[in-house]
PDB file of C-alpha atoms in Angstrom:
ATOM      1  CA  MET V   1      77.718 120.207 135.167  1.00  0.00           C
ATOM      2  CA  SER V   2      80.288 117.456 135.580  1.00  0.00           C
ATOM      3  CA  THR V   3      83.400 118.030 137.690  1.00  0.00           C
ATOM      4  CA  ILE V   4      86.648 116.979 135.996  1.00  0.00           C
ATOM      5  CA  THR V   5      90.085 116.519 137.526  1.00  0.00           C
ATOM      6  CA  LEU V   6      92.783 117.466 135.025  1.00  0.00           C
ATOM      7  CA  CYS V   7      96.312 116.083 134.784  1.00  0.00           C
ATOM      8  CA  GLU V   8      99.310 118.406 134.380  1.00  0.00           C
ATOM      9  CA  LYS V   9      99.400 117.841 130.605  1.00  0.00           C
ATOM     10  CA  ARG V  10      95.797 118.989 130.211  1.00  0.00           C
ATOM     11  CA  LYS V  11      96.333 121.960 132.512  1.00  0.00           C
ATOM     12  CA  ALA V  12      99.280 122.992 130.324  1.00  0.00           C
ATOM     13  CA  PHE V  13      97.079 122.656 127.244  1.00  0.00           C
ATOM     14  CA  LEU V  14      94.425 124.961 128.706  1.00  0.00           C
ATOM     15  CA  LYS V  15      97.062 127.604 129.453  1.00  0.00           C
ATOM     16  CA  GLN V  16      98.785 127.382 126.066  1.00  0.00           C
ATOM     17  CA  ASP V  17      98.369 130.404 123.795  1.00  0.00           C
ATOM     18  CA  GLY V  18      98.454 130.393 119.992  1.00  0.00           C
ATOM     19  CA  HIS V  19      97.960 127.383 117.728  1.00  0.00           C
ATOM     20  CA  VAL V  20      97.650 123.981 119.417  1.00  0.00           C
ATOM     21  CA  LEU V  21      97.347 120.385 118.222  1.00  0.00           C
ATOM     22  CA  VAL V  22      95.786 117.598 120.312  1.00  0.00           C
ATOM     23  CA  THR V  23      96.291 114.024 119.098  1.00  0.00           C
ATOM     24  CA  GLY V  24      94.891 110.807 120.516  1.00  0.00           C
ATOM     25  CA  GLY V  25      92.593 107.902 119.844  1.00  0.00           C
ATOM     26  CA  PRO V  26      88.886 107.455 120.591  1.00  0.00           C
ATOM     27  CA  GLY V  27      88.073 108.167 124.223  1.00  0.00           C
ATOM     28  CA  SER V  28      91.337 109.982 124.942  1.00  0.00           C
ATOM     29  CA  GLY V  29      89.487 113.193 125.795  1.00  0.00           C
ATOM     30  CA  LYS V  30      90.266 115.438 122.817  1.00  0.00           C
ATOM     31  CA  THR V  31      86.744 116.881 122.612  1.00  0.00           C
ATOM     32  CA  THR V  32      86.511 117.351 126.371  1.00  0.00           C
ATOM     33  CA  VAL V  33      89.723 119.380 126.687  1.00  0.00           C
ATOM     34  CA  ALA V  34      88.838 121.392 123.562  1.00  0.00           C
ATOM     35  CA  LEU V  35      85.483 122.358 125.068  1.00  0.00           C
ATOM     36  CA  LEU V  36      87.160 123.280 128.355  1.00  0.00           C
ATOM     37  CA  LYS V  37      89.654 125.448 126.478  1.00  0.00           C
ATOM     38  CA  ALA V  38      86.823 127.082 124.532  1.00  0.00           C
ATOM     39  CA  ALA V  39      84.907 127.700 127.763  1.00  0.00           C
ATOM     40  CA  ALA V  40      87.946 129.347 129.341  1.00  0.00           C
ATOM     41  CA  ALA V  41      88.387 131.538 126.241  1.00  0.00           C
ATOM     42  CA  THR V  42      84.766 132.754 126.375  1.00  0.00           C
ATOM     43  CA  HIS V  43      85.543 134.738 129.527  1.00  0.00           C
ATOM     44  CA  SER V  44      87.919 137.027 127.641  1.00  0.00           C
ATOM     45  CA  LEU V  45      85.790 137.503 124.501  1.00  0.00           C
ATOM     46  CA  LYS V  46      84.791 140.990 123.451  1.00  0.00           C
ATOM     47  CA  PRO V  47      81.116 141.815 122.723  1.00  0.00           C
ATOM     48  CA  GLY V  48      80.032 140.087 119.488  1.00  0.00           C
ATOM     49  CA  GLU V  49      82.854 137.527 119.505  1.00  0.00           C
ATOM     50  CA  GLU V  50      82.360 133.745 119.610  1.00  0.00           C
ATOM     51  CA  ILE V  51      84.389 130.530 119.501  1.00  0.00           C
ATOM     52  CA  LEU V  52      83.940 128.482 116.292  1.00  0.00           C
ATOM     53  CA  PHE V  53      83.925 124.669 116.643  1.00  0.00           C
ATOM     54  CA  LEU V  54      83.964 122.799 113.300  1.00  0.00           C
ATOM     55  CA  SER V  55      83.322 119.093 112.738  1.00  0.00           C
ATOM     56  CA  PHE V  56      82.347 116.870 109.804  1.00  0.00           C
ATOM     57  CA  SER V  57      78.881 115.439 110.445  1.00  0.00           C
ATOM     58  CA  ARG V  58      75.601 116.397 112.088  1.00  0.00           C
ATOM     59  CA  ASN V  59      75.976 113.337 114.315  1.00  0.00           C
ATOM     60  CA  ALA V  60      79.366 114.571 115.539  1.00  0.00           C
ATOM     61  CA  ILE V  61      77.844 118.014 116.136  1.00  0.00           C
ATOM     62  CA  GLN V  62      75.133 116.491 118.316  1.00  0.00           C
ATOM     63  CA  GLN V  63      77.737 114.619 120.358  1.00  0.00           C
ATOM     64  CA  ILE V  64      79.738 117.823 120.875  1.00  0.00           C
ATOM     65  CA  LEU V  65      76.603 119.733 121.913  1.00  0.00           C
ATOM     66  CA  GLN V  66      75.616 116.957 124.323  1.00  0.00           C
ATOM     67  CA  LYS V  67      79.083 116.938 125.901  1.00  0.00           C
ATOM     68  CA  SER V  68      78.970 120.723 126.220  1.00  0.00           C
ATOM     69  CA  GLN V  69      75.725 120.359 128.203  1.00  0.00           C
ATOM     70  CA  ASP V  70      77.619 118.218 130.712  1.00  0.00           C
ATOM     71  CA  LEU V  71      80.727 120.423 130.932  1.00  0.00           C
ATOM     72  CA  LEU V  72      79.789 124.058 130.351  1.00  0.00           C
ATOM     73  CA  ASN V  73      77.340 126.548 131.793  1.00  0.00           C
ATOM     74  CA  ARG V  74      74.641 128.273 129.768  1.00  0.00           C
ATOM     75  CA  VAL V  75      76.620 131.463 129.089  1.00  0.00           C
ATOM     76  CA  GLU V  76      79.693 129.535 127.933  1.00  0.00           C
ATOM     77  CA  ARG V  77      77.607 127.355 125.612  1.00  0.00           C
ATOM     78  CA  SER V  78      75.941 130.411 124.068  1.00  0.00           C
ATOM     79  CA  LEU V  79      79.344 131.766 123.002  1.00  0.00           C
ATOM     80  CA  ILE V  80      80.490 128.626 121.181  1.00  0.00           C
ATOM     81  CA  ARG V  81      79.239 128.185 117.586  1.00  0.00           C
ATOM     82  CA  VAL V  82      79.284 124.475 116.637  1.00  0.00           C
ATOM     83  CA  GLN V  83      78.970 123.799 112.888  1.00  0.00           C
ATOM     84  CA  THR V  84      79.876 121.302 110.214  1.00  0.00           C
ATOM     85  CA  TYR V  85      82.584 122.373 107.770  1.00  0.00           C
ATOM     86  CA  HIS V  86      79.974 122.414 104.999  1.00  0.00           C
ATOM     87  CA  ALA V  87      77.510 124.574 106.940  1.00  0.00           C
ATOM     88  CA  PHE V  88      80.332 127.025 107.634  1.00  0.00           C
ATOM     89  CA  CYS V  89      81.199 127.159 103.922  1.00  0.00           C
ATOM     90  CA  ILE V  90      77.559 127.686 102.902  1.00  0.00           C
ATOM     91  CA  GLU V  91      77.147 130.611 105.304  1.00  0.00           C
ATOM     92  CA  LEU V  92      80.408 132.181 104.147  1.00  0.00           C
ATOM     93  CA  ILE V  93      79.587 131.882 100.428  1.00  0.00           C
ATOM     94  CA  GLU V  94      75.988 132.975 100.996  1.00  0.00           C
ATOM     95  CA  SER V  95      77.182 136.147 102.747  1.00  0.00           C
ATOM     96  CA  HIS V  96      80.219 137.085 100.641  1.00  0.00           C
ATOM     97  CA  GLY V  97      80.222 134.859  97.550  1.00  0.00           C
ATOM     98  CA  ARG V  98      79.222 137.761  95.306  1.00  0.00           C
ATOM     99  CA  LEU V  99      82.869 138.879  95.557  1.00  0.00           C
ATOM    100  CA  LEU V 100      83.923 135.835  93.517  1.00  0.00           C
ATOM    101  CA  SER V 101      81.899 136.542  90.369  1.00  0.00           C
ATOM    102  CA  GLY V 102      79.739 139.605  90.989  1.00  0.00           C
ATOM    103  CA  ARG V 103      76.570 137.506  91.189  1.00  0.00           C
ATOM    104  CA  PRO V 104      74.447 136.322  94.134  1.00  0.00           C
ATOM    105  CA  CYS V 105      75.269 132.676  94.900  1.00  0.00           C
ATOM    106  CA  LYS V 106      72.989 129.698  94.506  1.00  0.00           C
ATOM    107  CA  PHE V 107      73.430 126.121  95.700  1.00  0.00           C
ATOM    108  CA  VAL V 108      72.709 122.758  94.079  1.00  0.00           C
ATOM    109  CA  VAL V 109      71.815 119.992  96.538  1.00  0.00           C
ATOM    110  CA  PRO V 110      73.229 116.492  95.828  1.00  0.00           C
ATOM    111  CA  GLY V 111      69.890 115.134  94.564  1.00  0.00           C
ATOM    112  CA  GLU V 112      69.490 117.950  92.060  1.00  0.00           C
ATOM    113  CA  GLU V 113      73.120 117.553  90.994  1.00  0.00           C
ATOM    114  CA  ARG V 114      72.543 113.878  90.146  1.00  0.00           C
ATOM    115  CA  ILE V 115      69.614 114.865  87.918  1.00  0.00           C
ATOM    116  CA  ARG V 116      71.654 117.561  86.163  1.00  0.00           C
ATOM    117  CA  LYS V 117      74.583 115.189  85.705  1.00  0.00           C
ATOM    118  CA  ALA V 118      72.350 112.499  84.190  1.00  0.00           C
ATOM    119  CA  GLY V 119      71.088 114.949  81.568  1.00  0.00           C
ATOM    120  CA  PHE V 120      74.480 116.462  80.747  1.00  0.00           C
ATOM    121  CA  ASN V 121      76.595 115.305  77.815  1.00  0.00           C
ATOM    122  CA  GLY V 122      80.228 116.011  78.589  1.00  0.00           C
ATOM    123  CA  GLN V 123      82.672 116.275  81.475  1.00  0.00           C
ATOM    124  CA  TRP V 124      80.480 116.997  84.491  1.00  0.00           C
ATOM    125  CA  ASN V 125      83.359 118.036  86.763  1.00  0.00           C
ATOM    126  CA  SER V 126      84.395 120.714  84.272  1.00  0.00           C
ATOM    127  CA  GLU V 127      80.785 121.879  84.009  1.00  0.00           C
ATOM    128  CA  ARG V 128      80.490 122.123  87.804  1.00  0.00           C
ATOM    129  CA  GLU V 129      83.588 124.298  87.968  1.00  0.00           C
ATOM    130  CA  ARG V 130      82.262 126.508  85.148  1.00  0.00           C
ATOM    131  CA  MET V 131      78.935 126.932  86.948  1.00  0.00           C
ATOM    132  CA  ALA V 132      80.699 127.986  90.142  1.00  0.00           C
ATOM    133  CA  LYS V 133      83.106 130.442  88.501  1.00  0.00           C
ATOM    134  CA  GLN V 134      80.807 131.988  85.895  1.00  0.00           C
ATOM    135  CA  GLU V 135      77.315 131.623  87.356  1.00  0.00           C
ATOM    136  CA  SER V 136      78.020 131.433  91.128  1.00  0.00           C
ATOM    137  CA  VAL V 137      76.101 128.148  91.258  1.00  0.00           C
ATOM    138  CA  PHE V 138      77.811 125.808  93.722  1.00  0.00           C
ATOM    139  CA  CYS V 139      77.458 122.057  93.940  1.00  0.00           C
ATOM    140  CA  PHE V 140      78.093 120.399  97.301  1.00  0.00           C
ATOM    141  CA  ASP V 141      81.701 119.359  96.608  1.00  0.00           C
ATOM    142  CA  LEU V 142      82.668 122.858  95.474  1.00  0.00           C
ATOM    143  CA  LEU V 143      81.613 124.642  98.666  1.00  0.00           C
ATOM    144  CA  ALA V 144      85.024 124.235 100.317  1.00  0.00           C
ATOM    145  CA  PRO V 145      86.991 125.410  97.236  1.00  0.00           C
ATOM    146  CA  GLY V 146      84.723 128.476  96.983  1.00  0.00           C
ATOM    147  CA  ALA V 147      85.083 129.302 100.670  1.00  0.00           C
ATOM    148  CA  ALA V 148      88.854 128.824 100.483  1.00  0.00           C
ATOM    149  CA  ASP V 149      89.090 131.167  97.474  1.00  0.00           C
ATOM    150  CA  LEU V 150      87.135 133.824  99.371  1.00  0.00           C
ATOM    151  CA  LEU V 151      89.332 133.649 102.458  1.00  0.00           C
ATOM    152  CA  GLU V 152      92.566 133.607 100.466  1.00  0.00           C
ATOM    153  CA  LYS V 153      91.676 136.428  98.070  1.00  0.00           C
ATOM    154  CA  SER V 154      89.821 138.801 100.386  1.00  0.00           C
ATOM    155  CA  THR V 155      91.688 140.192 103.369  1.00  0.00           C
ATOM    156  CA  ALA V 156      88.539 142.072 104.388  1.00  0.00           C
ATOM    157  CA  VAL V 157      86.399 138.910 104.547  1.00  0.00           C
ATOM    158  CA  ARG V 158      89.109 136.991 106.380  1.00  0.00           C
ATOM    159  CA  THR V 159      89.610 139.789 108.913  1.00  0.00           C
ATOM    160  CA  LEU V 160      85.859 140.172 109.416  1.00  0.00           C
ATOM    161  CA  LEU V 161      85.488 136.452 110.067  1.00  0.00           C
ATOM    162  CA  THR V 162      88.393 136.092 112.485  1.00  0.00           C
ATOM    163  CA  SER V 163      87.300 139.232 114.359  1.00  0.00           C
ATOM    164  CA  LYS V 164      84.036 137.354 114.942  1.00  0.00           C
ATOM    165  CA  PHE V 165      85.807 134.053 115.752  1.00  0.00           C
ATOM    166  CA  PRO V 166      89.186 134.735 117.410  1.00  0.00           C
ATOM    167  CA  MET V 167      89.503 130.997 118.196  1.00  0.00           C
ATOM    168  CA  VAL V 168      88.664 128.169 115.789  1.00  0.00           C
ATOM    169  CA  ILE V 169      88.542 124.495 116.849  1.00  0.00           C
ATOM    170  CA  CYS V 170      88.859 121.918 114.036  1.00  0.00           C
ATOM    171  CA  ASP V 171      87.589 118.452 114.946  1.00  0.00           C
ATOM    172  CA  GLU V 172      88.824 115.322 113.084  1.00  0.00           C
ATOM    173  CA  PHE V 173      91.525 117.449 111.509  1.00  0.00           C
ATOM    174  CA  GLN V 174      93.243 114.416 109.939  1.00  0.00           C
ATOM    175  CA  ASP V 175      90.263 114.087 107.560  1.00  0.00           C
ATOM    176  CA  THR V 176      90.358 117.627 106.153  1.00  0.00           C
ATOM    177  CA  ASP V 177      90.723 117.700 102.379  1.00  0.00           C
ATOM    178  CA  ASP V 178      93.028 120.048 100.473  1.00  0.00           C
ATOM    179  CA  ASP V 179      90.455 122.856 100.276  1.00  0.00           C
ATOM    180  CA  GLN V 180      89.423 122.569 103.936  1.00  0.00           C
ATOM    181  CA  TRP V 181      93.129 122.707 104.772  1.00  0.00           C
ATOM    182  CA  ARG V 182      93.331 125.942 102.755  1.00  0.00           C
ATOM    183  CA  ILE V 183      90.446 127.318 104.841  1.00  0.00           C
ATOM    184  CA  VAL V 184      92.200 126.369 108.076  1.00  0.00           C
ATOM    185  CA  GLN V 185      95.443 128.023 106.969  1.00  0.00           C
ATOM    186  CA  ALA V 186      93.617 131.230 105.992  1.00  0.00           C
ATOM    187  CA  LEU V 187      91.817 131.422 109.349  1.00  0.00           C
ATOM    188  CA  ALA V 188      95.071 130.722 111.198  1.00  0.00           C
ATOM    189  CA  ARG V 189      96.564 133.980 109.893  1.00  0.00           C
ATOM    190  CA  SER V 190      94.660 135.947 112.504  1.00  0.00           C
ATOM    191  CA  ALA V 191      92.785 133.436 114.697  1.00  0.00           C
ATOM    192  CA  ALA V 192      94.073 130.983 117.297  1.00  0.00           C
ATOM    193  CA  LEU V 193      93.725 127.445 115.958  1.00  0.00           C
ATOM    194  CA  CYS V 194      92.997 124.297 117.989  1.00  0.00           C
ATOM    195  CA  CYS V 195      93.169 121.095 115.918  1.00  0.00           C
ATOM    196  CA  LEU V 196      91.979 117.712 117.207  1.00  0.00           C
ATOM    197  CA  ALA V 197      93.309 114.694 115.338  1.00  0.00           C
ATOM    198  CA  ASP V 198      93.546 110.929 115.452  1.00  0.00           C
ATOM    199  CA  PRO V 199      96.207 110.028 112.839  1.00  0.00           C
ATOM    200  CA  GLU V 200      95.200 106.339 113.025  1.00  0.00           C
ATOM    201  CA  GLN V 201      91.532 107.002 112.174  1.00  0.00           C
ATOM    202  CA  ARG V 202      91.290 108.559 108.726  1.00  0.00           C
ATOM    203  CA  ILE V 203      87.708 108.007 107.601  1.00  0.00           C
ATOM    204  CA  PHE V 204      88.091 109.799 104.257  1.00  0.00           C
ATOM    205  CA  ASP V 205      91.566 108.589 103.262  1.00  0.00           C
ATOM    206  CA  TYR V 206      90.045 106.950 100.160  1.00  0.00           C
ATOM    207  CA  ARG V 207      89.540 110.433  98.693  1.00  0.00           C
ATOM    208  CA  PRO V 208      92.487 111.595  96.589  1.00  0.00           C
ATOM    209  CA  ASN V 209      92.464 115.117  98.077  1.00  0.00           C
ATOM    210  CA  VAL V 210      92.681 113.913 101.710  1.00  0.00           C
ATOM    211  CA  SER V 211      96.375 113.609 102.478  1.00  0.00           C
ATOM    212  CA  PRO V 212      97.674 111.020 104.966  1.00  0.00           C
ATOM    213  CA  LEU V 213     100.325 113.633 105.810  1.00  0.00           C
ATOM    214  CA  ARG V 214      97.824 116.303 106.896  1.00  0.00           C
ATOM    215  CA  VAL V 215      98.868 116.356 110.560  1.00  0.00           C
ATOM    216  CA  GLN V 216     102.526 116.573 109.545  1.00  0.00           C
ATOM    217  CA  GLN V 217     101.680 119.424 107.167  1.00  0.00           C
ATOM    218  CA  LEU V 218     100.024 121.270 110.047  1.00  0.00           C
ATOM    219  CA  LYS V 219     103.123 120.874 112.198  1.00  0.00           C
ATOM    220  CA  GLU V 220     105.423 122.109 109.422  1.00  0.00           C
ATOM    221  CA  LYS V 221     103.234 125.019 108.300  1.00  0.00           C
ATOM    222  CA  LEU V 222     101.847 126.423 111.557  1.00  0.00           C
ATOM    223  CA  ALA V 223     104.145 124.929 114.246  1.00  0.00           C
ATOM    224  CA  PRO V 224     101.380 124.380 116.839  1.00  0.00           C
ATOM    225  CA  ALA V 225     102.112 123.398 120.425  1.00  0.00           C
ATOM    226  CA  ASP V 226     101.672 119.607 120.391  1.00  0.00           C
ATOM    227  CA  PHE V 227      99.773 117.678 123.086  1.00  0.00           C
ATOM    228  CA  ASP V 228      99.684 113.893 122.628  1.00  0.00           C
ATOM    229  CA  LEU V 229      96.911 112.045 124.492  1.00  0.00           C
ATOM    230  CA  GLY V 230      97.596 108.788 122.638  1.00  0.00           C
ATOM    231  CA  GLY V 231      97.264 105.593 124.662  1.00  0.00           C
ATOM    232  CA  GLU V 232      94.645 107.099 126.969  1.00  0.00           C
ATOM    233  CA  ASN V 233      91.066 105.836 126.804  1.00  0.00           C
ATOM    234  CA  HIS V 234      88.515 107.333 129.191  1.00  0.00           C
ATOM    235  CA  ARG V 235      85.484 105.674 127.569  1.00  0.00           C
ATOM    236  CA  SER V 236      86.735 102.145 128.371  1.00  0.00           C
ATOM    237  CA  PRO V 237      89.706 102.753 130.693  1.00  0.00           C
ATOM    238  CA  ASN V 238      89.876  99.192 132.007  1.00  0.00           C
ATOM    239  CA  GLY V 239      88.909  97.269 128.892  1.00  0.00           C
ATOM    240  CA  GLY V 240      92.162  97.288 126.937  1.00  0.00           C
ATOM    241  CA  ILE V 241      90.123  97.698 123.777  1.00  0.00           C
ATOM    242  CA  LEU V 242      92.145 100.690 122.519  1.00  0.00           C
ATOM    243  CA  GLN V 243      95.403  98.748 122.785  1.00  0.00           C
ATOM    244  CA  PHE V 244      93.768  95.774 121.042  1.00  0.00           C
ATOM    245  CA  ALA V 245      92.534  97.975 118.180  1.00  0.00           C
ATOM    246  CA  ASP V 246      95.983  99.560 117.787  1.00  0.00           C
ATOM    247  CA  CYS V 247      97.555  96.096 117.431  1.00  0.00           C
ATOM    248  CA  VAL V 248      95.019  95.144 114.762  1.00  0.00           C
ATOM    249  CA  LEU V 249      95.496  98.405 112.827  1.00  0.00           C
ATOM    250  CA  GLN V 250      99.285  98.115 112.938  1.00  0.00           C
ATOM    251  CA  ASN V 251      99.381  94.334 112.390  1.00  0.00           C
ATOM    252  CA  ARG V 252     101.346  93.949 115.622  1.00  0.00           C
ATOM    253  CA  ALA V 253     101.551  90.798 117.750  1.00  0.00           C
ATOM    254  CA  PRO V 254     100.844  89.553 120.309  1.00  0.00           C
ATOM    255  CA  LEU V 255      97.286  90.799 120.730  1.00  0.00           C
ATOM    256  CA  PRO V 256      96.614  91.961 124.301  1.00  0.00           C
ATOM    257  CA  LYS V 257      94.176  89.939 126.379  1.00  0.00           C
ATOM    258  CA  THR V 258      90.961  91.752 127.307  1.00  0.00           C
ATOM    259  CA  ASN V 259      87.532  90.596 128.449  1.00  0.00           C
ATOM    260  CA  ASP V 260      85.929  93.029 125.973  1.00  0.00           C
ATOM    261  CA  VAL V 261      87.107  91.011 122.971  1.00  0.00           C
ATOM    262  CA  LYS V 262      85.774  87.511 122.260  1.00  0.00           C
ATOM    263  CA  PHE V 263      87.266  85.070 119.743  1.00  0.00           C
ATOM    264  CA  SER V 264      85.212  82.520 117.781  1.00  0.00           C
ATOM    265  CA  THR V 265      87.212  79.993 115.773  1.00  0.00           C
ATOM    266  CA  HIS V 266      85.975  77.848 112.907  1.00  0.00           C
ATOM    267  CA  HIS V 267      87.259  74.954 110.837  1.00  0.00           C
ATOM    268  CA  GLY V 268      86.608  75.329 107.127  1.00  0.00           C
ATOM    269  CA  LYS V 269      83.032  74.276 106.507  1.00  0.00           C
ATOM    270  CA  ASP V 270      81.938  75.494 109.963  1.00  0.00           C
ATOM    271  CA  LEU V 271      82.456  79.176 109.002  1.00  0.00           C
ATOM    272  CA  ASP V 272      78.823  79.816 108.019  1.00  0.00           C
ATOM    273  CA  ALA V 273      77.280  78.519 111.243  1.00  0.00           C
ATOM    274  CA  VAL V 274      79.967  79.960 113.569  1.00  0.00           C
ATOM    275  CA  PHE V 275      79.760  83.419 111.998  1.00  0.00           C
ATOM    276  CA  HIS V 276      75.942  83.392 112.097  1.00  0.00           C
ATOM    277  CA  ALA V 277      75.936  82.319 115.757  1.00  0.00           C
ATOM    278  CA  ALA V 278      78.550  84.931 116.724  1.00  0.00           C
ATOM    279  CA  THR V 279      76.516  87.695 115.104  1.00  0.00           C
ATOM    280  CA  VAL V 280      73.329  86.643 116.884  1.00  0.00           C
ATOM    281  CA  TRP V 281      75.275  86.418 120.167  1.00  0.00           C
ATOM    282  CA  ALA V 282      76.586  89.982 119.676  1.00  0.00           C
ATOM    283  CA  PHE V 283      73.037  91.320 119.291  1.00  0.00           C
ATOM    284  CA  GLY V 284      71.926  89.387 122.367  1.00  0.00           C
ATOM    285  CA  GLU V 285      74.844  90.640 124.451  1.00  0.00           C
ATOM    286  CA  LEU V 286      74.078  94.258 123.541  1.00  0.00           C
ATOM    287  CA  ARG V 287      70.445  93.803 124.557  1.00  0.00           C
ATOM    288  CA  ARG V 288      71.546  92.269 127.876  1.00  0.00           C
ATOM    289  CA  ARG V 289      73.641  95.403 128.445  1.00  0.00           C
ATOM    290  CA  GLY V 290      70.556  97.583 128.010  1.00  0.00           C
ATOM    291  CA  VAL V 291      70.959  98.722 124.391  1.00  0.00           C
ATOM    292  CA  GLN V 292      67.393  99.015 123.115  1.00  0.00           C
ATOM    293  CA  HIS V 293      68.168  99.205 119.394  1.00  0.00           C
ATOM    294  CA  PRO V 294      71.541  97.474 118.939  1.00  0.00           C
ATOM    295  CA  SER V 295      73.544  97.492 115.710  1.00  0.00           C
ATOM    296  CA  VAL V 296      76.549  95.368 114.811  1.00  0.00           C
ATOM    297  CA  ALA V 297      79.340  96.227 112.377  1.00  0.00           C
ATOM    298  CA  VAL V 298      80.969  93.397 110.421  1.00  0.00           C
ATOM    299  CA  LEU V 299      84.422  94.251 109.071  1.00  0.00           C
ATOM    300  CA  CYS V 300      85.951  92.217 106.255  1.00  0.00           C
ATOM    301  CA  LYS V 301      89.225  92.259 104.338  1.00  0.00           C
ATOM    302  CA  ASN V 302      87.648  92.530 100.864  1.00  0.00           C
ATOM    303  CA  ASN V 303      84.328  93.146  99.070  1.00  0.00           C
ATOM    304  CA  LYS V 304      83.956  89.523  97.966  1.00  0.00           C
ATOM    305  CA  PHE V 305      84.013  88.366 101.577  1.00  0.00           C
ATOM    306  CA  VAL V 306      81.458  91.041 102.493  1.00  0.00           C
ATOM    307  CA  ALA V 307      79.059  89.550  99.939  1.00  0.00           C
ATOM    308  CA  THR V 308      79.730  86.035 101.267  1.00  0.00           C
ATOM    309  CA  LEU V 309      78.975  86.949 104.873  1.00  0.00           C
ATOM    310  CA  SER V 310      75.897  88.934 103.888  1.00  0.00           C
ATOM    311  CA  THR V 311      74.526  85.857 102.135  1.00  0.00           C
ATOM    312  CA  ILE V 312      75.309  83.679 105.164  1.00  0.00           C
ATOM    313  CA  LEU V 313      73.211  85.893 107.446  1.00  0.00           C
ATOM    314  CA  GLN V 314      70.200  85.543 105.147  1.00  0.00           C
ATOM    315  CA  THR V 315      70.116  81.741 105.519  1.00  0.00           C
ATOM    316  CA  PRO V 316      69.208  79.604 108.596  1.00  0.00           C
ATOM    317  CA  HIS V 317      72.104  77.639 110.135  1.00  0.00           C
ATOM    318  CA  THR V 318      72.413  75.033 112.872  1.00  0.00           C
ATOM    319  CA  LEU V 319      75.290  74.877 115.342  1.00  0.00           C
ATOM    320  CA  LYS V 320      75.489  72.430 118.237  1.00  0.00           C
ATOM    321  CA  GLY V 321      71.815  71.589 117.883  1.00  0.00           C
ATOM    322  CA  HIS V 322      70.604  75.190 117.876  1.00  0.00           C
ATOM    323  CA  THR V 323      69.086  76.737 114.729  1.00  0.00           C
ATOM    324  CA  TYR V 324      69.797  80.414 113.991  1.00  0.00           C
ATOM    325  CA  GLN V 325      67.240  82.274 111.905  1.00  0.00           C
ATOM    326  CA  PRO V 326      68.153  84.842 109.206  1.00  0.00           C
ATOM    327  CA  VAL V 327      69.339  88.251 110.438  1.00  0.00           C
ATOM    328  CA  GLU V 328      67.776  91.335 108.833  1.00  0.00           C
TER     329      GLU V 328
END
């Protein structure tokens, strides 16, 4: 296991009882301190109790599990249940969903839902809601509403769940939708809540039921102890890349100077060749750094420009006497 030296702020976080909120950007250590807090809590658990750690994707779950291998011992890891929000909802509805309609619950996977929707004449969203309420057949997007209804309407189910999980950690809390927020509030009635959030990184803010005010709502509703790790970056502590990204996101000048960011300028007609060369260089640089299967993200300000750059990469270009072949 890794040995970590904690600052006074993080020590205070580990000692804090009740609901807590940890905010900060990528690399600030939110997941690390949450796992350390969970590990400390495992030593006071009663037989049968566990810590619940919720995140959004299977990839995020794997990262959390890998970090727990580095930080926690075997017994501590065995007492922390790491799940996606959707997996948690499926288990809850599968176990207690009969209380909603009196019928055993069934689930429709996204592929099957697309087939049903294609053959349905009418308002599919209304049909999905009818299926859930009357037939206990749940499509993927209705798992969270069903789980929230269960926890809000049944004190017995809520008490049973929080007696199993006296502490619940919510990763990427800023991306919770309205129904996931209902779930969090229901669990917080009798479980200690630890929310991890990066207010500047809302992946799902395009969805109408994901509020940009979610972190503020948490503060107003549950009054958690607030620990701000913003401005700290332990993944690239000397690169200045976090400060650079913050300036870009907030449209703030001047941009900080850092060796981890390279600028390539072009003059009108040179865009195609300069962009193609820069992309090829990025792949080459990653390989030189030991990345066996590198990938490069290209961010654009609109969809039209995305199409333009995609077309550029599919055509050979020559810059300063060197020809760059199409990029897959």
